[in-house]
JSON list of C-alpha atoms in Angstrom, two decimals:
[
{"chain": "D", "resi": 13, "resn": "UNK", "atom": "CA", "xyz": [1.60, 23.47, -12.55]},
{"chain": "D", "resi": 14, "resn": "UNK", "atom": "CA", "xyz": [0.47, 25.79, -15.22]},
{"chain": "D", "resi": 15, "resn": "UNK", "atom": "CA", "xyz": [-3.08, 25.97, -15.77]},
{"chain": "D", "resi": 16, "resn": "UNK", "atom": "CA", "xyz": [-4.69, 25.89, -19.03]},
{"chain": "D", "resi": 17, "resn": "UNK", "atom": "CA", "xyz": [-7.65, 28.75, -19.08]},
{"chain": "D", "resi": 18, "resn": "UNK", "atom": "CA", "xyz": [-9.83, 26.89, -21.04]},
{"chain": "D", "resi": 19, "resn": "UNK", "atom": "CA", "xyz": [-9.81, 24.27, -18.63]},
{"chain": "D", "resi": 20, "resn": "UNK", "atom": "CA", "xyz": [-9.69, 26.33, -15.47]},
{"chain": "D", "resi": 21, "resn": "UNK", "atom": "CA", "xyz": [-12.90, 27.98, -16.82]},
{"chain": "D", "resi": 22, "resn": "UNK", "atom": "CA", "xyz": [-14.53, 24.69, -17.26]},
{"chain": "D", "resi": 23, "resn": "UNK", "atom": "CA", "xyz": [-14.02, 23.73, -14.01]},
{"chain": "D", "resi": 24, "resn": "UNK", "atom": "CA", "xyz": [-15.00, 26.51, -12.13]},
{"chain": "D", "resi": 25, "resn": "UNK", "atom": "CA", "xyz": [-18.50, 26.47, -13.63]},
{"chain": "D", "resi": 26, "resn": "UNK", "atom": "CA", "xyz": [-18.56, 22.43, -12.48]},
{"chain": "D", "resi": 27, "resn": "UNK", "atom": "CA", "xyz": [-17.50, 24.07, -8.91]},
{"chain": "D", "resi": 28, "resn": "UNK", "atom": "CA", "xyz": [-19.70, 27.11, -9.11]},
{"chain": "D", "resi": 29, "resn": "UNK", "atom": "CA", "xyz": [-22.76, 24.60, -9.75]},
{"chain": "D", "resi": 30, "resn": "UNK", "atom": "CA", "xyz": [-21.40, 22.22, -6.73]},
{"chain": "D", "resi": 31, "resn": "UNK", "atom": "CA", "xyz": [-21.42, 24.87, -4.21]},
{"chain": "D", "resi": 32, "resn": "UNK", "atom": "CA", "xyz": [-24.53, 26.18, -5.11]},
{"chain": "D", "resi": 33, "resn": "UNK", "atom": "CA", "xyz": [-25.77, 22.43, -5.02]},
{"chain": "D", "resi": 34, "resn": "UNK", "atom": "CA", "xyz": [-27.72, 22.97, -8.62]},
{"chain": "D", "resi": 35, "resn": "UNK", "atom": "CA", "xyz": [-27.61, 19.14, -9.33]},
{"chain": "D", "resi": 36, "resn": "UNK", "atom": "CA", "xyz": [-28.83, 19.99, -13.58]},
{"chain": "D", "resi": 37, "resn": "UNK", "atom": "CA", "xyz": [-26.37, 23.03, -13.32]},
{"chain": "D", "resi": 38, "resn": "UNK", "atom": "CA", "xyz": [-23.85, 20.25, -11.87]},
{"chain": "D", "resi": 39, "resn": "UNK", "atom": "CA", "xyz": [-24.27, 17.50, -14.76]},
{"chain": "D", "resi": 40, "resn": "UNK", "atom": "CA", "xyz": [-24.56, 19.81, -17.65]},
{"chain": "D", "resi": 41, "resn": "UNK", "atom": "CA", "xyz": [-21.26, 21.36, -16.78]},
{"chain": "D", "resi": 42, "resn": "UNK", "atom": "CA", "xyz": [-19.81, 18.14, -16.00]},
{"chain": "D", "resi": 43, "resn": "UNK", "atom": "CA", "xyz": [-20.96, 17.21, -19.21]},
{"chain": "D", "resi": 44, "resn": "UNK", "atom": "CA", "xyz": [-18.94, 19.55, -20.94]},
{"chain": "D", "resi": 45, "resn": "UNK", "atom": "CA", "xyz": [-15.84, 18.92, -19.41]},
{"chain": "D", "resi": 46, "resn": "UNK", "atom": "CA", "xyz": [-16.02, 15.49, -19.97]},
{"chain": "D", "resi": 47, "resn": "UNK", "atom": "CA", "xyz": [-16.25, 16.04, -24.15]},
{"chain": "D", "resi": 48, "resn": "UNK", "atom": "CA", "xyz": [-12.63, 15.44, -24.23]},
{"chain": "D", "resi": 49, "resn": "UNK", "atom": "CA", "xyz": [-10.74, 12.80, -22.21]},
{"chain": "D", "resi": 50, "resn": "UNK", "atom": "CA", "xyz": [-7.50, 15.34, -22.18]},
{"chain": "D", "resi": 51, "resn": "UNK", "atom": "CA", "xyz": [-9.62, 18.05, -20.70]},
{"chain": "D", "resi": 52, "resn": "UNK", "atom": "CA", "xyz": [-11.15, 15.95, -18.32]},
{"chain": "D", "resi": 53, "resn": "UNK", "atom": "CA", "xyz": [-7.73, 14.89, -17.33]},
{"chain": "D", "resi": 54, "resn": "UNK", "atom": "CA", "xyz": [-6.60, 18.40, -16.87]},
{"chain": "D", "resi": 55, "resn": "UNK", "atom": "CA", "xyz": [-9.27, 19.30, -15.16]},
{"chain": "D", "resi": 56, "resn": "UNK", "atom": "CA", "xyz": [-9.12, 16.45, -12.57]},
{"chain": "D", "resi": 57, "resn": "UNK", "atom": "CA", "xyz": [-5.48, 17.36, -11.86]},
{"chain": "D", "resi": 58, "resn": "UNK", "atom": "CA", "xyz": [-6.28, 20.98, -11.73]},
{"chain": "D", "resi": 59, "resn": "UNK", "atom": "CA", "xyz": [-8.77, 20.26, -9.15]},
{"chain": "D", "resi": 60, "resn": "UNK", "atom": "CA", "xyz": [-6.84, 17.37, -6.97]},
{"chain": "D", "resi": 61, "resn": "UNK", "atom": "CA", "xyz": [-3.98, 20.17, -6.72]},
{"chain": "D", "resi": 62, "resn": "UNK", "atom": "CA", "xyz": [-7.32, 22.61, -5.16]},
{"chain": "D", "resi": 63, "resn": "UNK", "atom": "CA", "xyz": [-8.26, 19.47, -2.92]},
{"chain": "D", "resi": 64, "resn": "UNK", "atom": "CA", "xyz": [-4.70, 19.47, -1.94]},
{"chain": "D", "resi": 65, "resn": "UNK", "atom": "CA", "xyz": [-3.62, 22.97, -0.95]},
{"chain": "D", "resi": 66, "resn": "UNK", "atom": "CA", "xyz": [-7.21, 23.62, 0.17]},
{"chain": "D", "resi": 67, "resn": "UNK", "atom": "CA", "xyz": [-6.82, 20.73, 2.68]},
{"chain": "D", "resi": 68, "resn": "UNK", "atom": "CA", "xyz": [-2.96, 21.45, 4.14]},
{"chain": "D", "resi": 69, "resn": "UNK", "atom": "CA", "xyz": [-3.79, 24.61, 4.62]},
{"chain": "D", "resi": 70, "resn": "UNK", "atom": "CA", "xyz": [-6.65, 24.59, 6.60]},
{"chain": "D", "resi": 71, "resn": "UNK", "atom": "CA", "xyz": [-5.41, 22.05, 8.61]},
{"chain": "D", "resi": 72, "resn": "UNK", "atom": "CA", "xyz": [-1.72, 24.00, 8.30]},
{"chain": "D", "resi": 73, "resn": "UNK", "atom": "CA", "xyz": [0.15, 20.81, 7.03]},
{"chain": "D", "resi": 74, "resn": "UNK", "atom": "CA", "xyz": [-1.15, 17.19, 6.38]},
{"chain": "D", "resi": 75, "resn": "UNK", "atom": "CA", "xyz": [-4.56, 16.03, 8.40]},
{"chain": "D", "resi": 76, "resn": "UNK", "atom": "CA", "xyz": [-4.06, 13.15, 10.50]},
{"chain": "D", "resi": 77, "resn": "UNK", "atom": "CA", "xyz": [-6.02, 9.92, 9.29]},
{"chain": "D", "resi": 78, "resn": "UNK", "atom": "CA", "xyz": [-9.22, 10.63, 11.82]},
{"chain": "D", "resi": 79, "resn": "UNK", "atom": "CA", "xyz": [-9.52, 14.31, 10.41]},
{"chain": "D", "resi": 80, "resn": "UNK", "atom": "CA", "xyz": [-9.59, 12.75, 6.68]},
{"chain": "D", "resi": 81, "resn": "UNK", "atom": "CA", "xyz": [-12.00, 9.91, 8.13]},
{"chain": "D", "resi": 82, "resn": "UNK", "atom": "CA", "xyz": [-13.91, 12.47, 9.99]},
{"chain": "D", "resi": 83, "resn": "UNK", "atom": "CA", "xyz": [-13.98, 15.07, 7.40]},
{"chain": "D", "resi": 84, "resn": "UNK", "atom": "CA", "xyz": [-14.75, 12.40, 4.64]},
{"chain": "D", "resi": 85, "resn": "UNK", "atom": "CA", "xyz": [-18.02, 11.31, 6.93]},
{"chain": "D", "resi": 86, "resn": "UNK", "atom": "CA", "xyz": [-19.01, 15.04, 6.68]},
{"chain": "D", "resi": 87, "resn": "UNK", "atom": "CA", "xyz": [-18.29, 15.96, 2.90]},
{"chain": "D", "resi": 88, "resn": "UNK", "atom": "CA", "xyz": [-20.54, 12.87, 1.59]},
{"chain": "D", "resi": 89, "resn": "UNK", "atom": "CA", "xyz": [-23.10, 13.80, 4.39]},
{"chain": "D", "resi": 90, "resn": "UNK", "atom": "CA", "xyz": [-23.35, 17.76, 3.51]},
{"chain": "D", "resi": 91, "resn": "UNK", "atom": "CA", "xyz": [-23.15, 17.04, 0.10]},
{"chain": "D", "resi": 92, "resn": "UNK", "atom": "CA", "xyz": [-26.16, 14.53, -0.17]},
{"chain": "D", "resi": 93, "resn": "UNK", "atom": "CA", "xyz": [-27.73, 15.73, -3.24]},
{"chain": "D", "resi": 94, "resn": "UNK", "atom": "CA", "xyz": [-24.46, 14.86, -5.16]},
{"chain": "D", "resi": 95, "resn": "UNK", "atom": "CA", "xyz": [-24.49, 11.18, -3.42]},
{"chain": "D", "resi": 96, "resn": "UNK", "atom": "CA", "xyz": [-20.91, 10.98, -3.14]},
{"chain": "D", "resi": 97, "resn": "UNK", "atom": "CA", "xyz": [-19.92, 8.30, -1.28]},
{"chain": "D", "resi": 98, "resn": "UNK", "atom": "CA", "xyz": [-17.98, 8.87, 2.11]},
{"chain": "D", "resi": 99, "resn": "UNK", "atom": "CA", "xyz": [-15.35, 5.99, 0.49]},
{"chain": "D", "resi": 100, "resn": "UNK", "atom": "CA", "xyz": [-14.93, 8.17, -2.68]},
{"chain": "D", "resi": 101, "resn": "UNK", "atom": "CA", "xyz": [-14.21, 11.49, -0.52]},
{"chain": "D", "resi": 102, "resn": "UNK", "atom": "CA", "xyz": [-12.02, 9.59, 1.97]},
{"chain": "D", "resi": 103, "resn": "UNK", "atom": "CA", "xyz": [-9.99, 7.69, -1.37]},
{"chain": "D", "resi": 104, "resn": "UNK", "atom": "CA", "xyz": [-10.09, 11.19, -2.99]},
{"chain": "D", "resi": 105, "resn": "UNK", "atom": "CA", "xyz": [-8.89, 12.96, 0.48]},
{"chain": "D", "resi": 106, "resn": "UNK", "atom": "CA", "xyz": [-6.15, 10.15, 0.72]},
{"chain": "D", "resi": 107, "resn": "UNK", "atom": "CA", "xyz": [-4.95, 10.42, -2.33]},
{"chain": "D", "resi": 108, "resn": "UNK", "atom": "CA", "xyz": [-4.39, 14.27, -2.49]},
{"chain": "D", "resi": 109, "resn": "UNK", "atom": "CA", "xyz": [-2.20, 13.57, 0.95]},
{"chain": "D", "resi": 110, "resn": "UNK", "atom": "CA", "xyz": [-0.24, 11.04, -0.44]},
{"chain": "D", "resi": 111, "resn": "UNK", "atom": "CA", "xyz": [-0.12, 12.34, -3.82]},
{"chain": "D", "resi": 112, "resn": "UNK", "atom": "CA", "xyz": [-1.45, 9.06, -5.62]},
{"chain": "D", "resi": 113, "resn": "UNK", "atom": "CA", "xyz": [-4.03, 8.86, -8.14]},
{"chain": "D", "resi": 114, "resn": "UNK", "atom": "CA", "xyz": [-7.72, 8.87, -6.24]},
{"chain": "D", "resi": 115, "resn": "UNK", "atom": "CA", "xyz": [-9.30, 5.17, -6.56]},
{"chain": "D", "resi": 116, "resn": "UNK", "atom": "CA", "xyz": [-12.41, 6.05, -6.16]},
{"chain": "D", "resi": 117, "resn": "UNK", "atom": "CA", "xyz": [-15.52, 4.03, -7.70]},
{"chain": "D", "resi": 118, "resn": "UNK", "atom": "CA", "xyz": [-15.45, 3.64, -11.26]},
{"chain": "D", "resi": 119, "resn": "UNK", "atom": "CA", "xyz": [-18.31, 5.38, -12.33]},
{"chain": "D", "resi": 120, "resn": "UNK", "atom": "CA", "xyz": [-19.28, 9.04, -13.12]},
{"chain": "D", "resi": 121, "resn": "UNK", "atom": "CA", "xyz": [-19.92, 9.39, -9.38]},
{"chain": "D", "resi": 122, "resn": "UNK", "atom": "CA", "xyz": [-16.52, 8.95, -8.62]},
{"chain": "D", "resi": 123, "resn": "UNK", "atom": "CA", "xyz": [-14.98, 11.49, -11.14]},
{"chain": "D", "resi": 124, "resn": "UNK", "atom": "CA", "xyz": [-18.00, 13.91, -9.82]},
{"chain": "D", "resi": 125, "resn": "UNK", "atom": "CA", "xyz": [-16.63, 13.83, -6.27]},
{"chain": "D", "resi": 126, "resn": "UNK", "atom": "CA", "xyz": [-13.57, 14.68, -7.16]},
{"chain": "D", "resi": 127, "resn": "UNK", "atom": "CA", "xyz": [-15.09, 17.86, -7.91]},
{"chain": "D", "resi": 128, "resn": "UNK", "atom": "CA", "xyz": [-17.61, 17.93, -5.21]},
{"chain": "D", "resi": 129, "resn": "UNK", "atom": "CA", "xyz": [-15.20, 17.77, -2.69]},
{"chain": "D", "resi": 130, "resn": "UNK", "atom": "CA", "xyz": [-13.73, 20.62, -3.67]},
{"chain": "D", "resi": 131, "resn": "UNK", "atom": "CA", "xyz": [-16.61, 22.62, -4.04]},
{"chain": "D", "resi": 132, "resn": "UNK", "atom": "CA", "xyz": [-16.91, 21.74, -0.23]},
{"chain": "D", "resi": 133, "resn": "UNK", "atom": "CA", "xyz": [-13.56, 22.54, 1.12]},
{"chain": "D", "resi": 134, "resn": "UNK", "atom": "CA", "xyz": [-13.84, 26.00, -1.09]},
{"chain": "D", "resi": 135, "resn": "UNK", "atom": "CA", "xyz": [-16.76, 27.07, 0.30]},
{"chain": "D", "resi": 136, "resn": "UNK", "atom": "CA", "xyz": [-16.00, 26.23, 3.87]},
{"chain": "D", "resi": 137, "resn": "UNK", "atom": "CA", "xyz": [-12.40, 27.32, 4.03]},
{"chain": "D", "resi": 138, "resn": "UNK", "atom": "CA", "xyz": [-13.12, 30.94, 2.23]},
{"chain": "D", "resi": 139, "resn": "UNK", "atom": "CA", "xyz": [-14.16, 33.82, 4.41]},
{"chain": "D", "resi": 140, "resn": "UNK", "atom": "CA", "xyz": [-17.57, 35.33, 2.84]},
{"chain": "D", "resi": 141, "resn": "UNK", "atom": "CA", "xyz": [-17.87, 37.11, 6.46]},
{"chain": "D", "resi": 142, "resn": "UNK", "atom": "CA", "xyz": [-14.55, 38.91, 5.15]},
{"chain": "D", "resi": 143, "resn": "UNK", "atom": "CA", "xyz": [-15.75, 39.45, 1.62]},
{"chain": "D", "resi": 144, "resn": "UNK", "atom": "CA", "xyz": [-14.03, 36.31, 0.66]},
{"chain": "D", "resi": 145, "resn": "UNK", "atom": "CA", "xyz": [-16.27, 34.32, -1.31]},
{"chain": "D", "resi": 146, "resn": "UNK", "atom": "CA", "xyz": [-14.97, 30.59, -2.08]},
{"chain": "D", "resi": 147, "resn": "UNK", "atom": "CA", "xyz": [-14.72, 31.89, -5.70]},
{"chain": "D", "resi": 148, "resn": "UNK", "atom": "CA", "xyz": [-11.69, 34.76, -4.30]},
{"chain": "D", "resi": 149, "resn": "UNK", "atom": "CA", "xyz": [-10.04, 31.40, -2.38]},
{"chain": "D", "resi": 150, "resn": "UNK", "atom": "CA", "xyz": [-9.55, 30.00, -5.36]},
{"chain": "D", "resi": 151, "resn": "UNK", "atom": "CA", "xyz": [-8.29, 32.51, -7.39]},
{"chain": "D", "resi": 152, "resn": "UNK", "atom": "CA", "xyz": [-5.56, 32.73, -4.63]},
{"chain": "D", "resi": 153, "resn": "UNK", "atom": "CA", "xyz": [-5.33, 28.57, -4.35]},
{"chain": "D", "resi": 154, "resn": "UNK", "atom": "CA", "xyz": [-4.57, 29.12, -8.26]},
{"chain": "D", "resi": 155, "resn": "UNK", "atom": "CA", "xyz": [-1.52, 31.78, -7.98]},
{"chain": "D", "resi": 156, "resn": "UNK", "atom": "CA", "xyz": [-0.21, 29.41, -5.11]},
{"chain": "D", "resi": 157, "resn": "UNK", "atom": "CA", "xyz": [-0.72, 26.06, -7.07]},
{"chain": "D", "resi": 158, "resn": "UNK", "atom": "CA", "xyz": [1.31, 27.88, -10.52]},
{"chain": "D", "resi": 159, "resn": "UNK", "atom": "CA", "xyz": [3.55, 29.68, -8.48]},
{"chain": "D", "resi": 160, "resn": "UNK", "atom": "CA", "xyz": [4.69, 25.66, -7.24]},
{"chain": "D", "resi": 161, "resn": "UNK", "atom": "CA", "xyz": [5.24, 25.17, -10.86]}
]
């Protein structure tokens, strides 16, 4: 996948206000990626493939269906303030492993998890004990996700 910088940019400040759990930060940036249904687009894919390598990595290959139902259960209940549902991070977590599009609630809640989700697995996968901040993971979960093509 080759990834557009405009986009990429876009969605890092919708992931940067997710893991710092700045709800107006959050919805303004949202906001602005959502001003154009092809960016949007983009920038769901973009972050899906994040969702995806994030996930198979740190469960080194595909998570069984109790880790997704487990790990969806924890996602919507450490990311309250978003209220994401625990059936739109499970759809979204299923989706990513099976590589069909998320069906996840049709509302602006459901687009946001897809992004909130991410924000999660970022910031607990990356190493800031190591000096790798969830903002260095993806940078690297980027290289990896072009290098696929």
């Amino acid at each position: 996948m080759k990834i557009n910088e405009q986009v990429e940019a876009l969605v890092r400040a919708v992931l940067d206000a997710a893991v710092h759990r700045d709800s107006d930060r959050f919805d303004s940036s949202l906001d602005a990626l959502s001003a154009s249904q092809e960016t949007l687009t983009k920038a769901v894919e973009l972050t899906l493939a994040v969702n995806a390598a994030v996930l198979f990595e740190v469960h080194d290959g595909l998570p069984s269906t109790h880790e997704i139902n487990e790990l969806s259960h924890n996602i919507a209940h450490q990311e309250r303030w978003a209220e994401v549902s625990a059936d739109d991070v499970q759809a979204i977590l299923v989706a990513v492993t099976t590589g069909n599009p998320p069906r996840v609630t049709n509302s602006a809640g459901g687009v946001s998890a897809v992004f909130v989700v991410a924000a999660n697995l970022l910031a607990t996968a990356s190493q800031p004990d190591e000096g790798e901040w969830w903002f260095n993971y993806l940078d690297k979960v980027e290289a990896a996700i072009e290098a696929a093509g």
